[in-house]
Short mmCIF file of C-alpha atoms in Angstrom, two decimals:
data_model
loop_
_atom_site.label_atom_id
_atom_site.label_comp_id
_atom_site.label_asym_id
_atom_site.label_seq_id
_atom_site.Cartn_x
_atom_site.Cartn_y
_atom_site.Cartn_z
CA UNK C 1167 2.29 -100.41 -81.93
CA UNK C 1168 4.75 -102.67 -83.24
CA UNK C 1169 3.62 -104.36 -87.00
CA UNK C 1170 4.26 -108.32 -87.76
CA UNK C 1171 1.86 -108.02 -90.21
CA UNK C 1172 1.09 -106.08 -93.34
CA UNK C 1173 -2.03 -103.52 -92.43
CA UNK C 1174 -2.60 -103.47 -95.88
CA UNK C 1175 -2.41 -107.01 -97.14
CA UNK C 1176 -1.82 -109.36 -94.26
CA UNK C 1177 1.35 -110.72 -95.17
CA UNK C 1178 4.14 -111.26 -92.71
CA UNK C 1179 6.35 -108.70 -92.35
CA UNK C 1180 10.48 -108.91 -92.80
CA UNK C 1181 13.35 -106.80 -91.26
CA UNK C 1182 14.67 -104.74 -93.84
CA UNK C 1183 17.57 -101.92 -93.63
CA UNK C 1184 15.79 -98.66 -94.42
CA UNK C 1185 18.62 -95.88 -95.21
CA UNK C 1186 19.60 -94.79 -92.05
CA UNK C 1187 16.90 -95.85 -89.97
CA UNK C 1188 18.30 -99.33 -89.37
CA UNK C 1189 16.01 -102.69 -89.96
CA UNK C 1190 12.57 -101.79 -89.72
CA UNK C 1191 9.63 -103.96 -90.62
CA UNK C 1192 8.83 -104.33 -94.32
CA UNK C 1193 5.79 -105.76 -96.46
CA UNK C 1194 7.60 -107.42 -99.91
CA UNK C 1195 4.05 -107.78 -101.57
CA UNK C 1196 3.37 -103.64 -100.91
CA UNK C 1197 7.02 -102.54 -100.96
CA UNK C 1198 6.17 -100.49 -97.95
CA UNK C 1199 8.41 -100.33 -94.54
CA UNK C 1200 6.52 -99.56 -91.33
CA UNK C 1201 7.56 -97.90 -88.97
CA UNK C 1202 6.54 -98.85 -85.20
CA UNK C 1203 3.34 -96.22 -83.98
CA UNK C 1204 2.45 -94.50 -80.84
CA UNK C 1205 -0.28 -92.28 -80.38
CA UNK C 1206 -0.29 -88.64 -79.38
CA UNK C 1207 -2.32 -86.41 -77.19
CA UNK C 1208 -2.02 -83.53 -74.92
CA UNK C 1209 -1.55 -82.50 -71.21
CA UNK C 1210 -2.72 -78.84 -69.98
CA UNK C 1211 -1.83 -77.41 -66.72
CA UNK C 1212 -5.18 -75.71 -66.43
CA UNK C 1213 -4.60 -72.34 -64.30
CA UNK C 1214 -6.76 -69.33 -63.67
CA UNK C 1215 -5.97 -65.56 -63.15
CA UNK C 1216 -5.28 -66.54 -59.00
CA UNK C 1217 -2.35 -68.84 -60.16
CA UNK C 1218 -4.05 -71.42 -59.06
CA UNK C 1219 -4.56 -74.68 -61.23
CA UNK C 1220 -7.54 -77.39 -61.76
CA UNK C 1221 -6.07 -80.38 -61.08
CA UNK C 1222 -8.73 -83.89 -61.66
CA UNK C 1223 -8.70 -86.96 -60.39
CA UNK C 1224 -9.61 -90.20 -62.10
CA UNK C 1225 -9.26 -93.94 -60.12
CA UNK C 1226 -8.46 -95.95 -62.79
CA UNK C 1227 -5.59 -93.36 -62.63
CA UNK C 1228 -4.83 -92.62 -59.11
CA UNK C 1229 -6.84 -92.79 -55.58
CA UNK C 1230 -4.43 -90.57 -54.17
CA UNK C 1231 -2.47 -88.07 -56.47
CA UNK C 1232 -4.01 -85.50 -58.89
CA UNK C 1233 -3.36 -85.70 -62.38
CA UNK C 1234 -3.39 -82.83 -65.23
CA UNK C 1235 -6.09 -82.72 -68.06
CA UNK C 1236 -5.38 -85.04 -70.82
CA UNK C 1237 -6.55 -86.54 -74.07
CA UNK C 1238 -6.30 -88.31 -77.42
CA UNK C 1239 -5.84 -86.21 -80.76
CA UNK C 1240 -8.70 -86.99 -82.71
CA UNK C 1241 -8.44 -87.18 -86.09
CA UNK C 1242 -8.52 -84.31 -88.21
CA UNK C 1243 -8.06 -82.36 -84.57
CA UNK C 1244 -4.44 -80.33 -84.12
CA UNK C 1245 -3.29 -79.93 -81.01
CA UNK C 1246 -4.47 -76.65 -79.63
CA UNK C 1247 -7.65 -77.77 -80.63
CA UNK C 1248 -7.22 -81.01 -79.19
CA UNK C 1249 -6.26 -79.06 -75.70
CA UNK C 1250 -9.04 -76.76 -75.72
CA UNK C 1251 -11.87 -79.75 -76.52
CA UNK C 1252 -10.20 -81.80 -74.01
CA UNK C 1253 -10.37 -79.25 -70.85
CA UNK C 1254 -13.89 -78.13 -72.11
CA UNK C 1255 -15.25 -81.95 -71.86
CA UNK C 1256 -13.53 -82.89 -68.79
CA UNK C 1257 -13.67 -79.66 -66.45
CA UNK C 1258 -16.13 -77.74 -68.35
CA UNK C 1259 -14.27 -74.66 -68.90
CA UNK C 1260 -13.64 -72.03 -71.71
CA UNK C 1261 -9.89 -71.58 -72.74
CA UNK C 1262 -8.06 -67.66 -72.82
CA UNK C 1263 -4.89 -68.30 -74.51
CA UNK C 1264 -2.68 -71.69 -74.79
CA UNK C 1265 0.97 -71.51 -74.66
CA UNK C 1266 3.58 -75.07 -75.37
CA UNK C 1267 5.32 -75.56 -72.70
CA UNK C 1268 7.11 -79.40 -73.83
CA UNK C 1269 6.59 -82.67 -74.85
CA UNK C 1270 7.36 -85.98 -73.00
CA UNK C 1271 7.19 -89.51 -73.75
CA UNK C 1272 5.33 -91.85 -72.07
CA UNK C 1273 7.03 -95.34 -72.21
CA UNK C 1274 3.63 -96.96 -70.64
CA UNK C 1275 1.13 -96.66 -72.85
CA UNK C 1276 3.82 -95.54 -76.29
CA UNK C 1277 2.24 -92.04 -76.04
CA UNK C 1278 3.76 -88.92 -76.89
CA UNK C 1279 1.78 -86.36 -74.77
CA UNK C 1280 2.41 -82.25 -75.67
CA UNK C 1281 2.17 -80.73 -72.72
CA UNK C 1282 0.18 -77.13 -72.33
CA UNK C 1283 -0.20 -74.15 -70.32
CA UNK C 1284 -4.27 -73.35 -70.17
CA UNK C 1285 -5.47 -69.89 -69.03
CA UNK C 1286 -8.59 -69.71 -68.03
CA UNK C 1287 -10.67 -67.33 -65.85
CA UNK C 1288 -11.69 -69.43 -62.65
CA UNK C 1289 -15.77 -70.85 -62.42
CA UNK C 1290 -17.78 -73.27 -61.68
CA UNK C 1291 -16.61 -77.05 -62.95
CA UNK C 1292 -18.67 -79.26 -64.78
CA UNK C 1293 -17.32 -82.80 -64.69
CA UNK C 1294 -17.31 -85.18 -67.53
CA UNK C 1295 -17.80 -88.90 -66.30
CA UNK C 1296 -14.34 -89.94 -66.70
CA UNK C 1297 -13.40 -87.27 -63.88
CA UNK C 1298 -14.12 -87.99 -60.39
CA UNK C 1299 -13.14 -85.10 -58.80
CA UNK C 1300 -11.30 -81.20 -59.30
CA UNK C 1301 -9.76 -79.18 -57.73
CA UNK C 1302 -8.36 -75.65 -57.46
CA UNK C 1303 -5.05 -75.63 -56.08
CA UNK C 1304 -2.58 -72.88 -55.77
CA UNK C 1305 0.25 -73.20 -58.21
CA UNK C 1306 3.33 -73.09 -55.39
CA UNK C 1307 1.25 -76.14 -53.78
CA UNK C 1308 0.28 -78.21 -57.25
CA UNK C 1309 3.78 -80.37 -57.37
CA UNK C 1310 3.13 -81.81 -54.06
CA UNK C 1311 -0.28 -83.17 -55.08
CA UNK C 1312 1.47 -84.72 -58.46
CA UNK C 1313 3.10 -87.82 -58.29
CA UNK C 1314 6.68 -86.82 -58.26
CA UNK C 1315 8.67 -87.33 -61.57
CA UNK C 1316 5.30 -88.19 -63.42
CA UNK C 1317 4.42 -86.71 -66.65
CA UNK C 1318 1.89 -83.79 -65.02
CA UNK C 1319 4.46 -83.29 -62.18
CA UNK C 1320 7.08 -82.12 -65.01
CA UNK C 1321 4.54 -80.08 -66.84
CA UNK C 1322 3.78 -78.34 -63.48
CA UNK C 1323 7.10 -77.84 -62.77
CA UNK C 1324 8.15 -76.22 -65.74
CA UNK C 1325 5.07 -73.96 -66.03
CA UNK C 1326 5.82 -72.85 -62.46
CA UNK C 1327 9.34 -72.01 -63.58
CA UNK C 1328 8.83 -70.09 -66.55
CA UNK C 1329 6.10 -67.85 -64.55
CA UNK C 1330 8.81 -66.82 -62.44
CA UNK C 1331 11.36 -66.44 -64.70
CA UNK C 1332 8.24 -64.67 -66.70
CA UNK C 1333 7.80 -62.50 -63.28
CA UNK C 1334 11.60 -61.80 -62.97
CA UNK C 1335 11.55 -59.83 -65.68
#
């Protein structure tokens, strides 16, 4: 989100130069600069003790590639939590252990999304009603199911590297 206008008091923002951030908009009446805002959430690469990994599908995302769980920090929510609500309310499953894997930035929608490894012991999925389908997949197959070079096809990617550089050792 970009600010024209004061949150606080309505006024018209100015450019100002802010140390070394450059000009960034600035409120005279509150002496307050704000900085532009995006919002943050997660993405989990869901995978069970088979190596295999949940991967949903949503229209209003895709008809035809799988995307990776993903949601909104709530307020008052940190991220692990965030993770573990998320894949409980969309796929219906309990998490093991939770591991950061990266972050990326998603120019679309100004999201920063903190992208997850979820273990979890393979069962039955219960769907929320933003989820219109699931599916286990093995791991060495997820990537072509992913829209290449999108944000859950990196995730994927990496997670499937560091389990073999995990299983080199």
């Amino acid at each position: 989100m970009h600010f024209i206008y004061c949150p606080y008091c309505g006024n018209k923002l100015i450019d100002r130069e802010i140390g070394d951030e450059g000009m960034i908009p600035y409120c005279e009446v509150c002496h307050v600069p704000l900085w532009d805002m995006f919002s943050t959430c997660v993405i989990c690469a869901v995978v069970n003790e088979f190596d295999e990994i949940a991967l949903i599908r949503q229209q209003y995302v895709s008809s035809t590639k799988y995307v990776c769980v993903a949601g909104i920090i709530q307020l008052g929510e940190n991220v692990e939590e965030t993770a573990i609500r998320e894949i409980k309310e969309e796929i219906g499953l309990e998490v093991q252990r939770i591991q950061y894997i990266h972050s990326y930035f998603y120019d679309k929608k100004n999201m920063l999304m903190l992208g997850y490894r979820a273990n979890v012991i393979k069962d039955e999925f219960t769907l929320s009603k933003e989820v219109d389908s699931v599916a286990w997949i093995p791991l060495a197959e997820a990537l072509s199911n992913l829209r290449k070079g999108s944000i859950a096809w990196q995730l994927v990617k990496e997670v499937i590297e560091k389990q073999k550089i995990a299983s080199d050792l």
